[in-house]
């Protein structure tokens, strides 16, 4: 049904759904993301739910939220400030009001603002009535009772009826954003196949909310977000962990290798293990190992056997894996170690994000043990960098660290589904000479890769291991010159990967006063800040975000050279800045760091940049 | 025993085919030499061709062994050989995988991987060289060092109760456990062949002599004079008897085993060895027998049938592939809610 109200065009908007853990806020948010994607908007989402499995109902600790930014332009983050806040109970309002913009809209379930829940949320007076929300547009909808009415003849139990109020709230949001309900009703029919009552309940609640908004005229105006200008294709929403898992599956397929994954459960990386465990249906060989060390050791065994072999974990797991990472370095076996970073040190803040493990990825091994290090920068590009990590490991016979983080793992963004044909080919060096000339540490000369010979190939029987190898023959040797040569060889091997990497690109000014530098998941917030600055007429700022960290892209120094000042923004104490100081010491690096186990806000990056520009 | 010998260029494989070009660097007189040569001999008789055999070790004197065997192999990390083998065997179940480890490597730093290998019943063979000491790092106590023995780290005598490897392995779920002294090459060869045929994790404990730090530690078991009385060599389907003239037997007394001097009245109660028995109690009791009250059980103590972990996993993979709603990756990627941007 077309919305006849006055329309307000916005380029982007941020919506935050919040309620009790049992209120289905994540599903509500997911459905709204899908409908926004279908409407052609670009978007990014982030869930925010309690670390405790079940906090008491109605308490602030039990509030579960889901934030989404949608836009008619490219969207890089889930947004700093919220335009529309859905709060299904007083605790949700209390926990989330701080995110709402002045003048923003609150959609509250008035029925839940009762004495009991107000008290649990720490309110003495009902904020819907006491005038404390006068800066906002408040829609105090009786969502629970109207949902109950709409569902009364379905014969559903009380709990199912109560659970449907999230769809009532969503209906109001649909009306606000002028969204068609049909695709969502189709979705209910697919998701709840065989449960006609549940389909009916969700559909009726959604419509009830929509028509409530329509008829009561509670909304000030409806918001229209035009479609974004995105590349053509088929899209879906994807989170970072699923994207990495699928990237690895695609790399296995493309290289004609079997995929072996061995991992130990750890927050926030477990979903990679879960997804690939389910992908036995695509031939994946999965081991839930007895510990982190077993996981990487098994991965090394699988790699020696000739499979594309990966292990997924988070920082504490990498700490345990470091000895074995050194073995993979000296054995020169392909292996991908995925670190979905979380806030540390030690157990730290396990559900929160941080870019704190970069130094560990670069240096966290005994001896000279260089590895390729790459970092993904958005939930959807976790697919591509997951694929690239596997490709580079196999093409260069070396372990690779792939850095993601909690923010990318749980966030979602639209992913244009690629065909396998359009992914870069994976060319593994083949030995074509005579068996007599072959040795386990014989190398091709361009990239210095040794050849991947696996058990089952007659005539190539050989032993590898952690002791230093003689060049070509692979025999154990304590020869001092040989050790020096091999240390250099392993470093050169990683350095030469730079030949294959795409050039680092700059957004905004290509030369000028200030170059803002980020890496990995800081991309979104910094990019959004730069876009706003450009629009506001600041043409002297450029931005470059690194995905390839070791080795650095070969034009890095050229880019740095074109700017007066370099500002490195990262969620740690300056690990990338320090790395750049060792790699490109001819430049001076300023730092902007945040250590709150939270992602950057666009606004704080922007004000930091303005401070520098205006200085 | 094996039926067909593997051919290389039309010729049967010989021990020489499994000797690498590296000099063996163990101390003269070390028990490891015999184990190495029995592995080489056994490998000539396997169904697996040479290129399908992989030997994986951890760290320690024993773990140098892969370098001396001309097969595929990994000299991995301290304690981690079972974990490395798990990944390798799951990746390619057609390989014949042999793990070589010591008592420090498998019982201390690698204890976790060892028990989980036993629990999962992965089809690999683990040979533990038990000399009851850390040899490579020069004489520290290991988890099998006997109480009271003086070592560099227990200069006043060891006060830590040792592990009994058989008890630990069987309790952790091992479906095959055998014990052999390094002075019994024939028995070791037979046991290796049975371990090879067994589908699941096979543990072979070799009581191995370290000439430097624990020389003679197994002497009471291997010395010609005392051997017959101190070893109970178990054979499937045969009574548990021992002594120079088989004058002793093992019988059951309540829940416990007892040693009896056999005469005409009581020899019918002597236990008959059944390594295929699923229940673990008797096998654990046999593994635990120790001097001076009992002889030490040798040979195959346990050999029971069970599906192997690798077989189980690959069944699941095959079935799930057949029944998957996603014919290929594109199907998977396009599942769920998608939309077109034109």
Short mmCIF file of C-alpha atoms in Angstrom, two decimals, chain B residues 60-226:
data_model
loop_
_atom_site.label_atom_id
_atom_site.label_comp_id
_atom_site.label_asym_id
_atom_site.label_seq_id
_atom_site.Cartn_x
_atom_site.Cartn_y
_atom_site.Cartn_z
CA UNK B 60 63.43 -36.25 21.42
CA UNK B 61 65.97 -38.96 20.59
CA UNK B 62 63.31 -41.31 19.23
CA UNK B 63 61.79 -38.57 17.11
CA UNK B 64 64.86 -38.32 14.87
CA UNK B 65 63.73 -41.62 13.38
CA UNK B 66 61.84 -40.24 10.32
CA UNK B 67 65.12 -38.87 8.96
CA UNK B 68 66.49 -42.41 8.81
CA UNK B 69 63.48 -43.88 7.01
CA UNK B 70 63.13 -43.32 3.30
CA UNK B 71 59.40 -42.61 3.38
CA UNK B 72 57.41 -39.41 3.57
CA UNK B 73 57.76 -37.93 7.04
CA UNK B 74 57.49 -34.98 9.38
CA UNK B 75 59.76 -34.27 12.33
CA UNK B 76 57.19 -32.07 14.05
CA UNK B 77 56.96 -30.35 17.43
CA UNK B 78 57.45 -31.62 20.94
CA UNK B 79 54.39 -33.70 21.82
CA UNK B 80 52.37 -32.82 18.73
CA UNK B 81 52.94 -35.83 16.46
CA UNK B 82 49.49 -37.37 17.14
CA UNK B 83 47.83 -34.03 16.31
CA UNK B 84 49.83 -33.62 13.10
CA UNK B 85 48.93 -37.20 12.16
CA UNK B 86 45.25 -36.52 12.81
CA UNK B 87 45.18 -33.74 10.23
CA UNK B 88 47.20 -35.78 7.78
CA UNK B 89 45.19 -38.99 8.09
CA UNK B 90 41.84 -37.16 7.85
CA UNK B 91 43.11 -35.30 4.79
CA UNK B 92 44.14 -38.55 3.13
CA UNK B 93 42.82 -41.73 4.80
CA UNK B 94 44.59 -43.89 2.21
CA UNK B 95 47.96 -43.27 3.86
CA UNK B 96 49.57 -45.63 6.35
CA UNK B 97 50.58 -43.34 9.20
CA UNK B 98 53.18 -44.21 11.83
CA UNK B 99 53.87 -41.99 14.81
CA UNK B 100 57.18 -42.27 16.59
CA UNK B 101 57.40 -40.75 20.04
CA UNK B 102 59.01 -41.10 23.44
CA UNK B 103 57.72 -41.22 27.00
CA UNK B 104 58.41 -37.52 27.57
CA UNK B 105 57.02 -36.50 24.21
CA UNK B 106 53.79 -38.49 24.44
CA UNK B 107 53.08 -38.61 28.19
CA UNK B 108 54.13 -35.11 29.33
CA UNK B 109 54.04 -32.28 26.81
CA UNK B 110 51.89 -34.27 24.36
CA UNK B 111 49.64 -35.98 26.90
CA UNK B 112 46.53 -34.21 25.70
CA UNK B 113 47.01 -35.19 22.05
CA UNK B 114 47.83 -38.74 23.10
CA UNK B 115 44.59 -39.29 25.03
CA UNK B 116 42.50 -37.69 22.30
CA UNK B 117 44.10 -39.88 19.63
CA UNK B 118 43.13 -42.88 21.78
CA UNK B 119 39.61 -41.52 22.30
CA UNK B 120 38.94 -40.83 18.64
CA UNK B 121 40.30 -44.15 17.36
CA UNK B 122 42.02 -42.61 14.38
CA UNK B 123 43.57 -45.32 12.20
CA UNK B 124 47.23 -44.64 12.96
CA UNK B 125 50.02 -46.55 14.69
CA UNK B 126 51.82 -44.92 17.58
CA UNK B 127 55.13 -46.41 18.71
CA UNK B 128 56.25 -45.10 22.09
CA UNK B 129 59.92 -45.56 22.95
CA UNK B 130 59.72 -45.81 26.73
CA UNK B 131 63.13 -45.47 28.34
CA UNK B 132 61.64 -43.76 31.38
CA UNK B 133 63.87 -40.70 31.10
CA UNK B 134 64.49 -37.57 29.02
CA UNK B 135 67.51 -38.57 26.96
CA UNK B 136 67.98 -35.72 24.50
CA UNK B 137 67.85 -33.03 27.19
CA UNK B 138 70.15 -35.20 29.29
CA UNK B 139 68.57 -37.01 32.11
CA UNK B 140 65.50 -35.35 33.59
CA UNK B 141 62.57 -37.32 35.07
CA UNK B 142 59.77 -38.27 32.70
CA UNK B 143 56.16 -39.19 33.52
CA UNK B 144 57.18 -42.87 33.42
CA UNK B 145 60.23 -42.55 35.67
CA UNK B 146 59.80 -45.08 38.53
CA UNK B 147 59.33 -43.85 42.09
CA UNK B 148 62.63 -43.53 43.89
CA UNK B 149 64.81 -43.38 40.77
CA UNK B 150 67.46 -40.64 40.85
CA UNK B 151 67.50 -38.25 37.92
CA UNK B 152 68.94 -34.78 37.27
CA UNK B 153 65.62 -33.22 38.34
CA UNK B 154 65.02 -35.70 41.16
CA UNK B 155 68.50 -35.91 42.67
CA UNK B 156 67.05 -37.43 45.88
CA UNK B 157 64.90 -39.89 44.01
CA UNK B 158 61.69 -39.46 42.05
CA UNK B 159 58.63 -38.78 44.20
CA UNK B 160 56.06 -38.51 41.39
CA UNK B 161 53.86 -41.53 40.74
CA UNK B 162 54.49 -42.64 37.13
CA UNK B 163 51.96 -43.23 34.37
CA UNK B 164 51.40 -46.78 33.23
CA UNK B 165 51.11 -46.19 29.47
CA UNK B 166 48.88 -49.19 28.85
CA UNK B 167 46.47 -48.25 31.63
CA UNK B 168 46.27 -44.67 30.32
CA UNK B 169 45.86 -45.67 26.67
CA UNK B 170 43.18 -48.30 27.26
CA UNK B 171 41.28 -46.08 29.69
CA UNK B 172 41.38 -43.26 27.15
CA UNK B 173 39.75 -45.55 24.59
CA UNK B 174 42.63 -47.13 22.69
CA UNK B 175 41.41 -50.18 20.78
CA UNK B 176 44.90 -51.63 20.37
CA UNK B 177 47.64 -51.75 22.94
CA UNK B 178 50.78 -53.88 22.90
CA UNK B 179 53.99 -53.86 24.90
CA UNK B 180 57.34 -55.20 23.70
CA UNK B 181 60.88 -55.07 25.08
CA UNK B 182 63.49 -53.77 22.63
CA UNK B 183 65.33 -57.08 23.00
CA UNK B 184 62.50 -59.04 21.30
CA UNK B 185 62.70 -58.16 17.60
CA UNK B 186 60.50 -61.04 16.45
CA UNK B 187 57.69 -60.07 18.81
CA UNK B 188 58.04 -56.41 17.84
CA UNK B 189 57.77 -57.31 14.15
CA UNK B 190 54.64 -59.38 14.77
CA UNK B 191 53.07 -56.65 16.89
CA UNK B 192 53.80 -53.96 14.26
CA UNK B 193 52.11 -56.06 11.61
CA UNK B 194 49.02 -56.55 13.81
CA UNK B 195 48.96 -52.84 14.60
CA UNK B 196 49.09 -52.13 10.88
CA UNK B 197 46.12 -54.43 10.24
CA UNK B 198 44.13 -52.99 13.12
CA UNK B 199 41.61 -50.31 12.09
CA UNK B 200 41.96 -47.63 14.71
CA UNK B 201 44.57 -46.16 17.01
CA UNK B 202 47.24 -48.75 17.76
CA UNK B 203 49.59 -48.05 20.63
CA UNK B 204 52.84 -49.98 20.87
CA UNK B 205 54.92 -49.37 23.97
CA UNK B 206 58.50 -50.46 23.42
CA UNK B 207 60.49 -50.83 26.62
CA UNK B 208 63.62 -49.29 25.25
CA UNK B 209 67.04 -49.05 26.78
CA UNK B 210 68.88 -45.74 27.09
CA UNK B 211 72.55 -46.65 27.40
CA UNK B 212 73.44 -43.29 28.86
CA UNK B 213 70.82 -42.45 31.48
CA UNK B 214 68.80 -45.58 32.29
CA UNK B 215 71.06 -48.37 31.11
CA UNK B 216 69.67 -51.70 32.26
CA UNK B 217 66.37 -50.28 33.46
CA UNK B 218 64.49 -53.12 31.75
CA UNK B 219 67.18 -55.70 32.57
CA UNK B 220 65.05 -57.78 34.94
CA UNK B 221 62.59 -58.23 32.08
CA UNK B 222 65.08 -58.93 29.34
CA UNK B 223 67.90 -60.76 31.09
CA UNK B 224 68.07 -64.41 29.98
CA UNK B 225 68.08 -65.68 33.56
CA UNK B 226 65.00 -63.81 34.76
#
